PDB file of C-alpha atoms in Angstrom:
ATOM      1  CA  MET Y   1      71.320 -23.298  62.102  1.00  0.00           C
ATOM      2  CA  SER Y   2      69.520 -23.307  58.791  1.00  0.00           C
ATOM      3  CA  ARG Y   3      65.641 -23.492  58.582  1.00  0.00           C
ATOM      4  CA  ARG Y   4      66.022 -26.797  56.968  1.00  0.00           C
ATOM      5  CA  ALA Y   5      67.974 -28.185  59.849  1.00  0.00           C
ATOM      6  CA  THR Y   6      65.663 -26.498  62.344  1.00  0.00           C
ATOM      7  CA  ALA Y   7      62.633 -28.211  60.521  1.00  0.00           C
ATOM      8  CA  ALA Y   8      64.428 -31.604  60.775  1.00  0.00           C
ATOM      9  CA  TRP Y   9      64.983 -31.037  64.558  1.00  0.00           C
ATOM     10  CA  ALA Y  10      61.353 -30.042  64.859  1.00  0.00           C
ATOM     11  CA  ALA Y  11      60.149 -33.197  63.139  1.00  0.00           C
ATOM     12  CA  VAL Y  12      62.230 -35.339  65.431  1.00  0.00           C
ATOM     13  CA  VAL Y  13      61.015 -33.442  68.603  1.00  0.00           C
ATOM     14  CA  LEU Y  14      57.258 -33.594  67.525  1.00  0.00           C
ATOM     15  CA  ALA Y  15      57.652 -37.306  66.838  1.00  0.00           C
ATOM     16  CA  ALA Y  16      59.245 -37.819  70.290  1.00  0.00           C
ATOM     17  CA  ILE Y  17      56.394 -35.919  71.864  1.00  0.00           C
ATOM     18  CA  GLN Y  18      53.698 -37.970  70.089  1.00  0.00           C
ATOM     19  CA  VAL Y  19      55.375 -41.248  71.060  1.00  0.00           C
ATOM     20  CA  GLY Y  20      56.263 -40.175  74.534  1.00  0.00           C
ATOM     21  CA  CYS Y  21      52.781 -39.098  75.303  1.00  0.00           C
ATOM     22  CA  GLY Y  22      51.145 -42.170  73.846  1.00  0.00           C
ATOM     23  CA  GLY Y  23      49.972 -40.505  70.675  1.00  0.00           C
ATOM     24  CA  ASP Y  24      50.968 -43.495  68.514  1.00  0.00           C
ATOM     25  CA  ASP Y  25      49.922 -46.939  69.711  1.00  0.00           C
ATOM     26  CA  GLY Y  26      51.493 -48.635  66.734  1.00  0.00           C
ATOM     27  CA  ASP Y  27      48.254 -49.707  65.132  1.00  0.00           C
ATOM     28  CA  GLY Y  28      47.372 -48.143  61.769  1.00  0.00           C
ATOM     29  CA  PRO Y  29      49.386 -45.974  59.525  1.00  0.00           C
ATOM     30  CA  PRO Y  30      51.891 -43.500  60.816  1.00  0.00           C
ATOM     31  CA  ALA Y  31      50.909 -39.827  61.161  1.00  0.00           C
ATOM     32  CA  ALA Y  32      51.655 -37.733  58.198  1.00  0.00           C
ATOM     33  CA  ALA Y  33      53.944 -34.854  58.555  1.00  0.00           C
ATOM     34  CA  PRO Y  34      52.082 -31.564  58.833  1.00  0.00           C
ATOM     35  CA  HIS Y  35      51.142 -30.117  55.423  1.00  0.00           C
ATOM     36  CA  ALA Y  36      52.304 -33.238  53.425  1.00  0.00           C
ATOM     37  CA  GLU Y  37      49.216 -32.434  51.418  1.00  0.00           C
ATOM     38  CA  ALA Y  38      46.481 -29.987  51.230  1.00  0.00           C
ATOM     39  CA  PRO Y  39      43.886 -29.717  53.965  1.00  0.00           C
ATOM     40  CA  PRO Y  40      41.123 -32.227  53.501  1.00  0.00           C
ATOM     41  CA  SER Y  41      38.239 -30.453  51.687  1.00  0.00           C
ATOM     42  CA  ALA Y  42      35.611 -32.894  53.104  1.00  0.00           C
ATOM     43  CA  VAL Y  43      35.894 -31.502  56.609  1.00  0.00           C
ATOM     44  CA  GLU Y  44      32.616 -29.783  57.405  1.00  0.00           C
ATOM     45  CA  ALA Y  45      32.164 -26.962  59.949  1.00  0.00           C
ATOM     46  CA  ASP Y  46      30.702 -28.322  63.149  1.00  0.00           C
ATOM     47  CA  PRO Y  47      27.944 -25.909  64.174  1.00  0.00           C
ATOM     48  CA  THR Y  48      28.312 -27.086  67.943  1.00  0.00           C
ATOM     49  CA  ALA Y  49      31.953 -26.248  68.046  1.00  0.00           C
ATOM     50  CA  PRO Y  50      32.749 -23.529  70.625  1.00  0.00           C
ATOM     51  CA  GLY Y  51      34.876 -21.509  68.202  1.00  0.00           C
ATOM     52  CA  ASP Y  52      37.169 -21.176  65.255  1.00  0.00           C
ATOM     53  CA  ALA Y  53      40.930 -21.083  65.787  1.00  0.00           C
ATOM     54  CA  CYS Y  54      41.356 -18.822  62.665  1.00  0.00           C
ATOM     55  CA  GLU Y  55      39.184 -16.138  64.312  1.00  0.00           C
ATOM     56  CA  LEU Y  56      41.564 -15.703  67.263  1.00  0.00           C
ATOM     57  CA  ILE Y  57      44.511 -14.344  65.035  1.00  0.00           C
ATOM     58  CA  THR Y  58      43.776 -12.980  61.615  1.00  0.00           C
ATOM     59  CA  ALA Y  59      45.682 -13.808  58.437  1.00  0.00           C
ATOM     60  CA  GLU Y  60      46.486 -10.016  58.232  1.00  0.00           C
ATOM     61  CA  GLU Y  61      48.148 -10.007  61.626  1.00  0.00           C
ATOM     62  CA  VAL Y  62      50.351 -13.058  60.679  1.00  0.00           C
ATOM     63  CA  ALA Y  63      51.165 -11.393  57.264  1.00  0.00           C
ATOM     64  CA  ALA Y  64      52.295  -8.354  59.136  1.00  0.00           C
ATOM     65  CA  LEU Y  65      54.903 -10.487  60.991  1.00  0.00           C
ATOM     66  CA  ALA Y  66      55.775 -12.594  57.947  1.00  0.00           C
ATOM     67  CA  GLY Y  67      56.178  -9.598  55.585  1.00  0.00           C
ATOM     68  CA  THR Y  68      54.115 -11.444  52.857  1.00  0.00           C
ATOM     69  CA  ALA Y  69      50.432 -12.318  52.021  1.00  0.00           C
ATOM     70  CA  VAL Y  70      49.099 -15.151  54.321  1.00  0.00           C
ATOM     71  CA  ARG Y  71      45.881 -17.012  54.222  1.00  0.00           C
ATOM     72  CA  ALA Y  72      44.261 -18.806  57.132  1.00  0.00           C
ATOM     73  CA  VAL Y  73      43.081 -22.354  56.555  1.00  0.00           C
ATOM     74  CA  GLU Y  74      40.770 -23.927  59.077  1.00  0.00           C
ATOM     75  CA  TRP Y  75      41.263 -27.723  59.519  1.00  0.00           C
ATOM     76  CA  GLY Y  76      37.871 -28.412  61.240  1.00  0.00           C
ATOM     77  CA  THR Y  77      36.835 -29.643  64.674  1.00  0.00           C
ATOM     78  CA  GLU Y  78      38.086 -32.762  66.441  1.00  0.00           C
ATOM     79  CA  ARG Y  79      36.734 -34.222  69.731  1.00  0.00           C
ATOM     80  CA  THR Y  80      39.295 -36.315  71.559  1.00  0.00           C
ATOM     81  CA  GLY Y  81      38.747 -37.483  75.210  1.00  0.00           C
ATOM     82  CA  ARG Y  82      37.533 -34.342  77.184  1.00  0.00           C
ATOM     83  CA  SER Y  83      38.976 -31.892  74.570  1.00  0.00           C
ATOM     84  CA  THR Y  84      37.299 -30.082  71.670  1.00  0.00           C
ATOM     85  CA  VAL Y  85      39.987 -28.919  69.243  1.00  0.00           C
ATOM     86  CA  THR Y  86      40.147 -26.670  66.194  1.00  0.00           C
ATOM     87  CA  GLU Y  87      43.202 -25.897  64.166  1.00  0.00           C
ATOM     88  CA  CYS Y  88      44.307 -23.104  61.801  1.00  0.00           C
ATOM     89  CA  TRP Y  89      47.250 -23.053  59.467  1.00  0.00           C
ATOM     90  CA  TYR Y  90      48.584 -19.695  58.176  1.00  0.00           C
ATOM     91  CA  GLU Y  91      50.282 -20.152  54.987  1.00  0.00           C
ATOM     92  CA  GLY Y  92      51.366 -18.283  51.934  1.00  0.00           C
ATOM     93  CA  GLY Y  93      51.609 -19.225  48.211  1.00  0.00           C
ATOM     94  CA  ASP Y  94      50.936 -22.804  47.264  1.00  0.00           C
ATOM     95  CA  PRO Y  95      49.907 -24.725  50.424  1.00  0.00           C
ATOM     96  CA  ALA Y  96      51.202 -27.955  49.109  1.00  0.00           C
ATOM     97  CA  ALA Y  97      54.710 -26.555  48.521  1.00  0.00           C
ATOM     98  CA  SER Y  98      55.091 -24.053  51.257  1.00  0.00           C
ATOM     99  CA  THR Y  99      55.857 -24.390  55.101  1.00  0.00           C
ATOM    100  CA  PRO Y 100      53.160 -22.728  57.047  1.00  0.00           C
ATOM    101  CA  TYR Y 101      54.112 -19.498  58.983  1.00  0.00           C
ATOM    102  CA  LEU Y 102      51.942 -20.286  62.018  1.00  0.00           C
ATOM    103  CA  HIS Y 103      49.984 -23.287  63.288  1.00  0.00           C
ATOM    104  CA  THR Y 104      47.439 -22.642  65.923  1.00  0.00           C
ATOM    105  CA  THR Y 105      45.533 -25.354  67.784  1.00  0.00           C
ATOM    106  CA  VAL Y 106      42.907 -24.395  70.295  1.00  0.00           C
ATOM    107  CA  TYR Y 107      41.659 -26.769  72.970  1.00  0.00           C
ATOM    108  CA  TRP Y 108      38.317 -25.279  73.732  1.00  0.00           C
ATOM    109  CA  SER Y 109      37.877 -27.780  76.602  1.00  0.00           C
ATOM    110  CA  GLY Y 110      40.315 -29.868  78.398  1.00  0.00           C
ATOM    111  CA  GLY Y 111      43.143 -27.352  78.053  1.00  0.00           C
ATOM    112  CA  ALA Y 112      44.383 -27.685  81.642  1.00  0.00           C
ATOM    113  CA  GLU Y 113      44.933 -31.414  81.129  1.00  0.00           C
ATOM    114  CA  GLU Y 114      46.557 -30.806  77.710  1.00  0.00           C
ATOM    115  CA  TRP Y 115      48.871 -28.233  79.387  1.00  0.00           C
ATOM    116  CA  ARG Y 116      50.225 -30.963  81.785  1.00  0.00           C
ATOM    117  CA  SER Y 117      50.583 -33.423  78.909  1.00  0.00           C
ATOM    118  CA  SER Y 118      52.510 -30.978  76.679  1.00  0.00           C
ATOM    119  CA  ALA Y 119      54.891 -30.119  79.528  1.00  0.00           C
ATOM    120  CA  ARG Y 120      55.760 -33.859  80.028  1.00  0.00           C
ATOM    121  CA  GLY Y 121      56.219 -34.264  76.289  1.00  0.00           C
ATOM    122  CA  ALA Y 122      58.569 -31.303  76.080  1.00  0.00           C
ATOM    123  CA  GLN Y 123      60.647 -32.906  78.876  1.00  0.00           C
ATOM    124  CA  VAL Y 124      60.963 -36.142  76.965  1.00  0.00           C
ATOM    125  CA  ALA Y 125      61.841 -34.375  73.722  1.00  0.00           C
ATOM    126  CA  GLU Y 126      64.419 -32.108  75.371  1.00  0.00           C
ATOM    127  CA  GLY Y 127      65.910 -35.167  77.112  1.00  0.00           C
ATOM    128  CA  MET Y 128      66.129 -37.165  73.861  1.00  0.00           C
ATOM    129  CA  LEU Y 129      67.842 -34.286  71.933  1.00  0.00           C
ATOM    130  CA  ASN Y 130      70.260 -33.608  74.752  1.00  0.00           C
ATOM    131  CA  GLU Y 131      71.724 -37.072  74.465  1.00  0.00           C
ATOM    132  CA  PRO Y 132      75.195 -36.840  73.130  1.00  0.00           C
ATOM    133  CA  ASP Y 133      75.766 -38.518  69.820  1.00  0.00           C
ATOM    134  CA  ASP Y 134      77.495 -36.347  67.337  1.00  0.00           C
ATOM    135  CA  GLY Y 135      79.005 -33.550  69.364  1.00  0.00           C
ATOM    136  CA  TYR Y 136      76.082 -31.164  68.464  1.00  0.00           C
ATOM    137  CA  ASP Y 137      74.731 -29.205  71.408  1.00  0.00           C
ATOM    138  CA  PRO Y 138      71.036 -28.471  70.723  1.00  0.00           C
ATOM    139  CA  SER Y 139      70.554 -26.569  73.967  1.00  0.00           C
ATOM    140  CA  SER Y 140      70.328 -23.272  72.015  1.00  0.00           C
ATOM    141  CA  LEU Y 141      67.239 -24.398  70.376  1.00  0.00           C
ATOM    142  CA  PHE Y 142      65.415 -24.891  73.707  1.00  0.00           C
ATOM    143  CA  GLU Y 143      64.929 -21.199  74.727  1.00  0.00           C
ATOM    144  CA  THR Y 144      61.948 -21.418  77.092  1.00  0.00           C
ATOM    145  CA  ARG Y 145      60.403 -18.479  78.932  1.00  0.00           C
ATOM    146  CA  ARG Y 146      57.463 -17.969  81.001  1.00  0.00           C
ATOM    147  CA  VAL Y 147      55.191 -15.119  79.626  1.00  0.00           C
ATOM    148  CA  ASP Y 148      52.921 -12.965  81.737  1.00  0.00           C
ATOM    149  CA  VAL Y 149      49.602 -13.534  79.869  1.00  0.00           C
ATOM    150  CA  GLY Y 150      46.522 -15.500  80.620  1.00  0.00           C
ATOM    151  CA  ASP Y 151      46.519 -17.930  83.606  1.00  0.00           C
ATOM    152  CA  ARG Y 152      49.769 -19.463  82.535  1.00  0.00           C
ATOM    153  CA  ALA Y 153      51.884 -19.100  79.290  1.00  0.00           C
ATOM    154  CA  ILE Y 154      55.268 -20.422  78.074  1.00  0.00           C
ATOM    155  CA  PHE Y 155      57.148 -19.584  75.003  1.00  0.00           C
ATOM    156  CA  ARG Y 156      59.348 -22.296  73.498  1.00  0.00           C
ATOM    157  CA  ALA Y 157      61.727 -21.499  70.563  1.00  0.00           C
ATOM    158  CA  LEU Y 158      61.488 -24.917  68.984  1.00  0.00           C
ATOM    159  CA  LEU Y 159      58.641 -26.712  70.595  1.00  0.00           C
ATOM    160  CA  PRO Y 160      55.021 -25.505  70.632  1.00  0.00           C
ATOM    161  CA  SER Y 161      54.213 -22.360  72.754  1.00  0.00           C
ATOM    162  CA  HIS Y 162      51.157 -22.410  75.050  1.00  0.00           C
ATOM    163  CA  VAL Y 163      48.852 -19.991  76.724  1.00  0.00           C
ATOM    164  CA  LEU Y 164      46.199 -21.280  79.129  1.00  0.00           C
ATOM    165  CA  GLN Y 165      43.060 -19.285  80.085  1.00  0.00           C
ATOM    166  CA  GLY Y 166      40.616 -21.152  82.283  1.00  0.00           C
ATOM    167  CA  ASP Y 167      40.247 -24.539  80.558  1.00  0.00           C
ATOM    168  CA  VAL Y 168      41.012 -23.167  77.131  1.00  0.00           C
ATOM    169  CA  LEU Y 169      44.498 -23.807  75.724  1.00  0.00           C
ATOM    170  CA  ILE Y 170      45.945 -22.021  72.744  1.00  0.00           C
ATOM    171  CA  GLU Y 171      49.052 -23.761  71.237  1.00  0.00           C
ATOM    172  CA  MET Y 172      51.150 -21.988  68.623  1.00  0.00           C
ATOM    173  CA  GLU Y 173      53.934 -23.463  66.465  1.00  0.00           C
ATOM    174  CA  PHE Y 174      56.078 -21.182  64.230  1.00  0.00           C
ATOM    175  CA  PRO Y 175      57.472 -23.354  61.542  1.00  0.00           C
ATOM    176  CA  ALA Y 176      58.572 -20.454  59.165  1.00  0.00           C
ATOM    177  CA  LEU Y 177      57.907 -17.350  61.372  1.00  0.00           C
ATOM    178  CA  ASP Y 178      60.695 -15.862  63.271  1.00  0.00           C
ATOM    179  CA  VAL Y 179      58.927 -15.185  66.530  1.00  0.00           C
ATOM    180  CA  ASP Y 180      60.585 -14.521  69.926  1.00  0.00           C
ATOM    181  CA  ALA Y 181      58.963 -14.546  73.488  1.00  0.00           C
ATOM    182  CA  GLN Y 182      57.724 -10.867  72.965  1.00  0.00           C
ATOM    183  CA  GLY Y 183      56.152 -11.752  69.631  1.00  0.00           C
ATOM    184  CA  PHE Y 184      54.421 -14.733  71.033  1.00  0.00           C
ATOM    185  CA  GLU Y 185      53.219 -12.656  74.001  1.00  0.00           C
ATOM    186  CA  GLY Y 186      51.655 -10.198  71.512  1.00  0.00           C
ATOM    187  CA  LEU Y 187      49.828 -12.935  69.558  1.00  0.00           C
ATOM    188  CA  ALA Y 188      48.792 -14.695  72.767  1.00  0.00           C
ATOM    189  CA  ARG Y 189      47.295 -11.364  74.024  1.00  0.00           C
ATOM    190  CA  THR Y 190      45.454 -10.802  70.756  1.00  0.00           C
ATOM    191  CA  ALA Y 191      44.019 -14.278  70.752  1.00  0.00           C
ATOM    192  CA  LEU Y 192      42.834 -14.147  74.428  1.00  0.00           C
ATOM    193  CA  ALA Y 193      41.124 -10.787  73.842  1.00  0.00           C
ATOM    194  CA  ARG Y 194      39.037 -12.424  71.123  1.00  0.00           C
ATOM    195  CA  LEU Y 195      37.992 -15.466  73.314  1.00  0.00           C
ATOM    196  CA  GLY Y 196      35.323 -13.154  74.664  1.00  0.00           C
TER     197      GLY Y 196
END
């Protein structure tokens, strides 16, 4: 499957997860696709935030996997419910024109609850894509493996991969980075070592 087709499937799956988990209540504008435009420059660093997602995995480490120069772009801090969240996009070239190599979201609190919510969302998305419609069998896209790192970890080939340590959840998506379960495990171990 081409990267373009994979990206299309990923967009469908992520939309299904958002809707299936109650992420869109129908009020207000639809959520923009990731990286439809450059990160907002008005986001200020929050001095009370527990950490920076971009510090858990360096741009140099992602560049070594991507085989090209990569820069890390922090998207700021968000507080939702019981979670405090920071995000980091690892991209190369022109950020408005390129697909990021890695997107990391760190739930500094509320991670265990988010783990459960993500598992339910993944089940909904897999069910939707496994419905027969055009004869295409997407099951090959759903490689899922438990990984022995942190308290719990799971690698998913198409959907976001997760590692949980205490109540901190690290979510990784690989839009333009060819990473398998072993590669995810290495990134997860690196990130957990920097949690402190």
